[in-house]
Tab-separated table of C-alpha atoms and ligand atoms in Angstrom:
chain	number	residue	atom	x	y	z
A	21	UNK	CA	154.955	90.320	12.399
A	22	UNK	CA	152.721	90.766	14.961
A	23	UNK	CA	153.490	89.925	18.113
A	24	UNK	CA	150.507	87.964	20.083
A	25	UNK	CA	151.851	87.342	24.146
A	26	UNK	CA	149.298	85.153	26.333
A	27	UNK	CA	150.212	86.031	29.975
A	28	UNK	CA	149.067	83.729	32.542
A	29	UNK	CA	147.982	84.925	35.587
A	30	UNK	CA	147.690	88.421	33.839
A	31	UNK	CA	144.867	90.027	37.286
A	32	UNK	CA	148.269	89.661	39.281
A	33	UNK	CA	150.526	91.696	40.537
A	34	UNK	CA	153.368	90.608	38.136
A	35	UNK	CA	151.643	90.037	35.514
A	36	UNK	CA	149.246	93.080	34.352
A	37	UNK	CA	152.395	95.326	34.974
A	38	UNK	CA	153.881	92.625	32.321
A	39	UNK	CA	150.949	93.465	30.380
A	40	UNK	CA	150.474	97.220	30.930
A	41	UNK	CA	154.156	97.492	29.337
A	42	UNK	CA	153.776	95.030	26.707
A	43	UNK	CA	150.896	96.917	24.902
A	44	UNK	CA	152.887	99.437	24.590
A	45	UNK	CA	155.817	97.795	22.369
A	46	UNK	CA	154.832	98.392	18.623
A	47	UNK	CA	153.182	95.007	16.629
A	48	UNK	CA	152.808	93.315	20.107
A	49	UNK	CA	148.746	92.034	20.854
A	50	UNK	CA	148.387	90.644	24.525
A	51	UNK	CA	145.932	87.647	25.756
A	52	UNK	CA	145.476	87.423	29.187
A	53	UNK	CA	144.561	84.357	31.167
A	54	UNK	CA	143.880	84.799	34.234
A	55	UNK	CA	141.056	82.500	36.507
A	56	UNK	CA	140.594	85.742	39.451
A	57	UNK	CA	141.176	83.345	42.122
A	58	UNK	CA	143.932	85.958	43.777
A	59	UNK	CA	144.257	88.709	40.966
A	60	UNK	CA	141.757	92.131	40.757
A	61	UNK	CA	140.584	93.109	37.418
A	62	UNK	CA	141.084	96.268	38.495
A	63	UNK	CA	144.912	95.946	37.352
A	64	UNK	CA	143.461	95.321	34.382
A	65	UNK	CA	141.159	98.872	33.393
A	66	UNK	CA	143.680	101.226	32.123
A	67	UNK	CA	145.659	97.810	30.297
A	68	UNK	CA	143.472	97.435	26.514
A	69	UNK	CA	144.319	94.263	25.665
A	70	UNK	CA	141.915	91.061	25.443
A	71	UNK	CA	141.503	89.104	28.630
A	72	UNK	CA	139.932	85.082	29.336
A	73	UNK	CA	138.387	84.362	32.315
A	74	UNK	CA	140.575	80.463	31.882
A	75	UNK	CA	142.882	77.991	34.351
A	76	UNK	CA	145.746	78.549	32.675
A	77	UNK	CA	145.867	74.781	32.384
A	78	UNK	CA	142.403	75.167	30.588
A	79	UNK	CA	141.824	72.580	27.082
A	80	UNK	CA	141.131	75.129	25.596
A	81	UNK	CA	143.180	77.661	25.814
A	82	UNK	CA	146.383	74.459	25.829
A	83	UNK	CA	144.740	74.200	22.363
A	84	UNK	CA	144.611	77.778	21.670
A	85	UNK	CA	149.189	77.710	22.853
A	86	UNK	CA	149.815	74.062	20.868
A	87	UNK	CA	147.669	75.292	17.214
A	88	UNK	CA	150.248	78.633	17.554
A	89	UNK	CA	147.882	81.473	18.194
A	90	UNK	CA	150.913	82.574	20.103
A	91	UNK	CA	153.810	83.814	19.499
A	92	UNK	CA	155.087	83.151	23.299
A	93	UNK	CA	153.879	82.607	26.699
A	94	UNK	CA	154.755	84.265	30.039
A	95	UNK	CA	153.019	81.883	32.744
A	96	UNK	CA	153.343	84.063	35.518
A	97	UNK	CA	149.812	81.701	37.452
A	98	UNK	CA	150.292	80.854	40.571
A	99	UNK	CA	148.655	79.368	44.123
A	100	UNK	CA	150.577	83.263	45.261
A	101	UNK	CA	150.284	82.292	48.587
A	102	UNK	CA	153.640	81.072	50.558
A	103	UNK	CA	151.313	79.712	54.012
A	104	UNK	CA	149.049	77.288	51.604
A	105	UNK	CA	149.936	74.051	53.133
A	106	UNK	CA	147.785	71.547	50.728
A	107	UNK	CA	150.868	70.251	49.262
A	108	UNK	CA	148.423	68.325	46.705
A	109	UNK	CA	146.477	71.645	45.260
A	110	UNK	CA	150.208	73.550	45.505
A	111	UNK	CA	151.900	71.524	42.930
A	112	UNK	CA	148.658	70.071	40.765
A	113	UNK	CA	148.359	73.996	40.614
A	114	UNK	CA	151.684	75.446	40.073
A	115	UNK	CA	153.496	73.043	39.036
A	116	UNK	CA	151.214	70.526	36.620
A	117	UNK	CA	149.257	72.989	34.692
A	118	UNK	CA	153.404	74.251	34.110
A	119	UNK	CA	154.106	70.899	32.258
A	120	UNK	CA	150.668	71.324	29.568
A	121	UNK	CA	152.147	74.875	28.991
A	122	UNK	CA	155.723	73.365	28.216
A	123	UNK	CA	153.832	70.262	26.446
A	124	UNK	CA	151.595	73.011	24.558
A	125	UNK	CA	153.874	75.057	23.806
A	126	UNK	CA	156.131	72.416	21.922
A	127	UNK	CA	154.093	71.917	19.460
A	128	UNK	CA	153.928	75.403	18.462
A	129	UNK	CA	157.169	75.946	18.722
A	130	UNK	CA	156.820	78.931	21.099
A	131	UNK	CA	159.081	80.732	24.456
A	132	UNK	CA	158.167	80.722	27.150
A	133	UNK	CA	159.276	82.550	30.491
A	134	UNK	CA	157.437	81.452	33.675
A	135	UNK	CA	158.193	83.046	36.765
A	136	UNK	CA	159.701	80.573	38.995
A	137	UNK	CA	160.568	81.758	43.217
A	138	UNK	CA	164.544	82.562	45.648
A	139	UNK	CA	161.583	80.364	47.320
A	140	UNK	CA	163.004	76.999	46.021
A	141	UNK	CA	166.642	78.679	48.285
A	142	UNK	CA	164.576	78.029	52.004
A	143	UNK	CA	167.253	79.615	54.177
A	144	UNK	CA	170.518	78.249	52.677
A	145	UNK	CA	172.873	80.140	52.816
A	146	UNK	CA	173.583	83.812	50.293
A	147	UNK	CA	174.374	84.326	48.271
A	148	UNK	CA	171.232	81.906	46.283
A	149	UNK	CA	173.047	80.521	43.311
A	150	UNK	CA	170.631	79.030	40.700
A	151	UNK	CA	172.254	75.007	41.398
A	152	UNK	CA	173.156	75.625	44.779
A	153	UNK	CA	171.463	74.960	47.973
A	154	UNK	CA	168.042	74.364	46.514
A	155	UNK	CA	166.018	74.000	49.728
A	156	UNK	CA	162.790	74.357	49.678
A	157	UNK	CA	160.959	75.302	53.050
A	158	UNK	CA	157.235	74.329	52.143
A	159	UNK	CA	155.290	73.278	49.413
A	160	UNK	CA	154.795	76.722	46.949
A	161	UNK	CA	158.693	76.798	47.300
A	162	UNK	CA	159.454	73.399	46.199
A	163	UNK	CA	156.133	73.447	43.814
A	164	UNK	CA	158.447	76.410	42.071
A	165	UNK	CA	161.716	74.395	42.573
A	166	UNK	CA	159.158	71.504	40.893
A	167	UNK	CA	159.062	73.463	38.280
A	168	UNK	CA	162.674	74.703	36.958
A	169	UNK	CA	163.122	70.366	37.063
A	170	UNK	CA	160.288	69.954	34.391
A	171	UNK	CA	161.887	72.468	32.571
A	172	UNK	CA	165.270	71.511	32.029
A	173	UNK	CA	164.132	67.698	31.217
A	174	UNK	CA	161.859	70.036	28.223
A	175	UNK	CA	165.257	72.249	27.199
A	176	UNK	CA	166.827	69.936	24.443
A	177	UNK	CA	162.644	68.754	22.955
A	178	UNK	CA	161.777	72.247	22.924
A	179	UNK	CA	162.025	74.309	19.759
A	180	UNK	CA	162.829	77.757	21.721
A	181	UNK	CA	164.052	79.047	24.900
A	182	UNK	CA	162.517	78.118	28.316
A	183	UNK	CA	163.699	80.604	30.930
A	184	UNK	CA	162.276	80.579	34.671
A	185	UNK	CA	162.747	83.724	37.149
A	186	UNK	CA	163.073	83.280	40.364
A	187	UNK	CA	161.718	86.430	41.614
A	188	UNK	CA	163.062	87.717	44.924
A	189	UNK	CA	160.703	89.647	46.573
A	190	UNK	CA	159.141	92.055	43.913
A	191	UNK	CA	157.474	95.071	45.390
A	192	UNK	CA	155.407	98.308	43.368
A	193	UNK	CA	152.842	99.247	41.873
A	194	UNK	CA	149.473	96.935	41.418
A	195	UNK	CA	149.804	95.142	44.381
A	196	UNK	CA	147.159	96.249	46.140
A	197	UNK	CA	145.033	93.389	46.027
A	198	UNK	CA	147.170	91.366	48.111
A	199	UNK	CA	146.290	93.103	50.957
A	200	UNK	CA	143.030	93.322	50.776
A	201	UNK	CA	142.344	89.459	50.275
A	202	UNK	CA	140.351	87.543	53.115
A	203	UNK	CA	143.339	85.921	56.136
A	204	UNK	CA	146.656	86.235	54.982
A	205	UNK	CA	148.177	89.551	54.076
A	206	UNK	CA	150.608	88.990	51.434
A	207	UNK	CA	151.373	92.669	49.851
A	208	UNK	CA	155.478	93.673	49.325
A	209	UNK	CA	156.684	94.266	52.992
A	210	UNK	CA	156.901	98.374	51.644
A	211	UNK	CA	153.370	98.188	50.947
A	212	UNK	CA	151.953	97.264	54.543
A	213	UNK	CA	154.955	99.846	56.366
A	214	UNK	CA	152.729	102.998	53.475
A	215	UNK	CA	149.712	101.434	54.939
A	216	UNK	CA	150.434	101.450	58.635
A	217	UNK	CA	152.204	104.656	58.756
A	218	UNK	CA	149.562	106.729	56.699
A	219	UNK	CA	146.084	105.350	58.791
A	220	UNK	CA	148.815	106.654	61.576
A	221	UNK	CA	149.306	102.928	63.493
A	222	UNK	CA	152.514	102.197	64.741
A	223	UNK	CA	154.593	100.542	62.792
A	224	UNK	CA	155.583	96.569	63.358
A	225	UNK	CA	158.591	94.257	62.634
A	226	UNK	CA	159.934	91.072	63.985
A	227	UNK	CA	162.325	90.966	66.955
A	228	UNK	CA	164.832	93.164	65.659
A	229	UNK	CA	164.364	94.010	62.481
A	230	UNK	CA	167.590	92.739	61.122
A	231	UNK	CA	165.562	90.571	58.844
A	232	UNK	CA	167.804	90.512	54.899
A	233	UNK	CA	165.843	90.356	51.846
A	234	UNK	CA	166.591	90.996	48.532
A	235	UNK	CA	163.678	93.740	47.386
A	236	UNK	CA	163.141	93.916	43.779
A	237	UNK	CA	161.987	97.112	43.028
A	238	UNK	CA	158.658	96.148	39.534
A	239	UNK	CA	159.908	97.511	36.848
A	240	UNK	CA	163.683	95.753	37.377
A	241	UNK	CA	161.406	92.094	36.833
A	242	UNK	CA	159.408	93.713	34.068
A	243	UNK	CA	163.103	94.307	32.492
A	244	UNK	CA	164.098	91.598	33.043
A	245	UNK	CA	160.830	89.602	31.823
A	246	UNK	CA	161.848	91.425	28.470
A	247	UNK	CA	164.838	90.578	28.687
A	248	UNK	CA	164.114	86.756	28.857
A	249	UNK	CA	162.163	87.433	25.527
A	250	UNK	CA	165.465	87.948	24.159
A	251	UNK	CA	167.679	85.694	25.904
A	252	UNK	CA	169.209	83.260	22.951
A	253	UNK	CA	168.985	80.169	25.673
A	254	UNK	CA	167.160	78.499	28.002
A	255	UNK	CA	168.339	77.909	31.618
A	256	UNK	CA	166.953	79.539	35.096
A	257	UNK	CA	167.657	83.225	36.220
A	258	UNK	CA	167.393	84.784	39.254
A	259	UNK	CA	165.422	88.310	40.188
A	260	UNK	CA	166.462	90.544	42.774
A	261	UNK	CA	168.118	93.052	43.368
A	262	UNK	CA	171.603	91.979	44.075
A	263	UNK	CA	171.429	93.521	47.484
A	264	UNK	CA	170.319	92.273	50.835
A	265	UNK	CA	168.386	94.811	53.001
A	266	UNK	CA	166.988	94.492	56.446
A	267	UNK	CA	163.571	95.118	57.287
A	268	UNK	CA	164.798	98.019	59.616
A	269	UNK	CA	166.713	99.673	56.117
A	270	UNK	CA	163.214	99.462	54.943
A	271	UNK	CA	161.252	101.556	57.169
A	272	UNK	CA	164.073	103.961	56.973
A	273	UNK	CA	163.670	104.425	53.480
A	274	UNK	CA	160.095	104.754	54.020
A	275	UNK	CA	160.190	107.075	56.331
A	276	UNK	CA	162.848	109.129	54.980
A	277	UNK	CA	159.944	109.545	51.831
A	278	UNK	CA	157.533	110.093	54.360
A	279	UNK	CA	159.254	113.011	55.698
A	280	UNK	CA	159.028	110.655	59.652
A	281	UNK	CA	160.522	109.099	61.754
A	282	UNK	CA	158.825	105.513	63.186
A	283	UNK	CA	159.258	104.519	66.939
A	284	UNK	CA	158.320	100.270	65.470
A	285	UNK	CA	157.266	98.128	68.197
A	286	UNK	CA	159.715	94.752	67.612
A	287	UNK	CA	157.269	91.371	68.150
A	288	UNK	CA	158.283	87.931	68.489
A	289	UNK	CA	158.455	86.034	65.085
A	290	UNK	CA	155.343	83.954	64.942
A	291	UNK	CA	156.673	81.758	61.996
A	292	UNK	CA	158.381	78.443	62.636
A	293	UNK	CA	159.379	78.924	58.373
A	294	UNK	CA	161.413	82.255	57.558
A	295	UNK	CA	163.990	83.062	55.464
A	296	UNK	CA	166.046	85.055	57.123
A	297	UNK	CA	168.726	86.106	54.777
A	298	UNK	CA	167.922	86.166	50.936
A	299	UNK	CA	170.607	87.480	47.752
A	300	UNK	CA	170.280	86.917	44.560
A	301	UNK	CA	173.544	86.126	42.488
A	302	UNK	CA	173.111	87.596	39.591
A	303	UNK	CA	175.520	85.389	37.287
A	304	UNK	CA	173.503	83.611	35.372
A	305	UNK	CA	170.719	85.809	34.690
A	306	UNK	CA	173.370	87.969	33.497
A	307	UNK	CA	174.756	85.139	31.326
A	308	UNK	CA	171.286	84.313	30.041
A	309	UNK	CA	169.844	87.029	29.527
A	310	UNK	CA	172.617	89.898	29.739
A	311	UNK	CA	169.903	91.543	32.593
A	312	UNK	CA	170.849	93.410	35.223
A	313	UNK	CA	168.918	95.184	37.979
A	314	UNK	CA	168.118	99.245	37.571
A	315	UNK	CA	166.897	100.080	40.890
A	316	UNK	CA	168.338	100.521	44.213
A	317	UNK	CA	165.938	100.470	47.637
A	318	UNK	CA	166.754	104.201	47.499
A	319	UNK	CA	165.934	104.688	44.159
A	320	UNK	CA	162.380	102.583	44.487
A	321	UNK	CA	160.434	103.505	47.411
A	322	UNK	CA	161.270	106.684	46.186
A	323	UNK	CA	158.546	106.017	42.665
A	324	UNK	CA	156.790	103.948	44.215
A	325	UNK	CA	155.987	106.427	47.424
A	326	UNK	CA	155.141	109.120	45.192
A	327	UNK	CA	152.833	106.700	43.082
A	328	UNK	CA	151.377	105.704	45.449
A	329	UNK	CA	150.919	109.581	47.031
A	330	UNK	CA	149.196	110.638	44.085
A	331	UNK	CA	146.793	107.646	44.954
A	332	UNK	CA	147.566	104.935	41.540
A	333	UNK	CA	147.032	101.812	42.298
A	334	UNK	CA	147.106	100.324	39.211
A	335	UNK	CA	150.438	98.391	37.312
A	336	UNK	CA	153.373	100.922	36.866
A	337	UNK	CA	152.727	101.767	33.574
A	338	UNK	CA	149.515	103.243	33.738
A	339	UNK	CA	150.629	106.027	35.938
B	10	NAD	N1	155.076	88.782	43.982
B	10	NAD	C1	156.995	88.317	44.092
B	10	NAD	O1	157.574	88.704	44.888
B	10	NAD	C2	157.142	87.035	44.094
B	10	NAD	C3	158.002	86.468	44.640
B	10	NAD	C4	158.335	85.025	44.511
B	10	NAD	C5	157.777	85.045	42.919
B	10	NAD	N2	157.173	84.647	42.203
B	10	NAD	C6	155.945	83.982	41.175
B	10	NAD	O2	155.777	85.204	40.606
B	10	NAD	C7	154.138	85.349	39.891
B	10	NAD	C8	153.815	86.203	40.135
B	10	NAD	O3	152.484	86.202	40.853
B	10	NAD	P1	152.981	87.676	41.356
B	10	NAD	O4	152.886	88.964	42.576
B	10	NAD	O5	152.236	88.215	40.979
B	10	NAD	O6	150.714	87.435	42.490
B	10	NAD	P2	148.905	88.291	42.171
B	10	NAD	O7	148.572	87.100	42.928
B	10	NAD	O8	149.255	88.806	42.585
B	10	NAD	O9	148.458	86.829	40.656
B	10	NAD	C9	148.988	85.888	40.667
B	10	NAD	C10	147.757	85.751	39.299
B	10	NAD	O10	147.640	84.034	38.962
B	10	NAD	C11	146.751	84.027	39.149
B	10	NAD	N3	146.164	82.460	38.826
B	10	NAD	C12	145.566	81.240	40.460
B	10	NAD	N4	146.390	81.063	39.838
B	10	NAD	C13	145.592	80.777	38.617
B	10	NAD	C14	145.571	79.725	37.522
B	10	NAD	N5	145.306	78.356	38.087
B	10	NAD	N6	144.977	79.937	36.307
B	10	NAD	C15	144.526	80.818	35.721
B	10	NAD	N7	144.783	82.331	36.582
B	10	NAD	C16	145.475	81.916	37.687
B	10	NAD	C17	145.965	84.848	40.140
B	10	NAD	O11	144.275	85.354	39.728
B	10	NAD	C18	145.851	86.021	39.857
B	10	NAD	O12	146.122	87.426	38.829
B	10	NAD	C19	153.713	84.060	40.443
B	10	NAD	O13	153.870	83.256	39.725
B	10	NAD	C20	154.438	83.946	42.158
B	10	NAD	O14	154.334	82.572	41.962
B	10	NAD	C21	156.682	86.655	42.461
């Protein structure tokens, strides 16, 4: 049977990496629906699939889902700028649209994988475990928690599994556009630091670089999505490396790969809300999807810098 997988937000960082991987599978067609609000067509230059410019809750798209045109939906589309404060807009785009996708997919009985976020945990104590300390500190994190709650209401009546993936801090090829938009730069700290270093600028960290985050490499995120496509049941799973690492660690690893040692400028943190320590507990991810990460920060940064140094900027699988 030919799989026909719909990826919403497929012009974005994670969606384009997913598409680039899935088109290599035998008997698999990929259709991307993206409104191009934050994604980048350049991510798709070497990804041979059908592209539709559409809102993810576009009426015709929902009709196609309900009519059985697809065998699975992988929903990545969202407002991804976590500094957007418009509450109604965030919930409309992130949560309402997802609810409509679930309703449509229930009609055709197809599996739904969707992007949740570590933002659902806010600043609660690490390690972050699904079902514990879900106290988002901004409207973005709340909109994702609301998605998980909508999904849970469908678990019993949806004919196929619904798997939510709470991504932690994802880094890797395909995220350049996140540093090129007007205003807020949302690319990973690894790309931001790499670009400053290459421009000969002094690296800056918020005082004193000891903030801890769970940085997860894009290749692990894609592997988690593939595992979710096979998961036997519904649920929410963390997608992280399982290890918190400091911002100073990032600088050190980057220095190692670039053969440089950096004199960091430690500046005051202007944000009132800032996650100080995230770390994914992976017990649900193993239990539901049988997935575990395989890229350490050291290996991930090495692979990423190798691709960046070769001038590659698209999804990993197109290198
Ligand atoms: N990158 C991370 O570290 C991270 C962490 C946690 C969660 N996430 C989630 O993962 C998903 C993918 O994020 P990303 O990093 O690839 O971001 P991205 O901004 O690169 O990709 C999001 C894509 O969705 C599209 N989009 C936005 N609103 C849309 C709409 N209404 N209809 C159709 N398309 C729309 C954008 O144009 C973009 O191509 C998002 O749901 C995000 O919230 C990402």
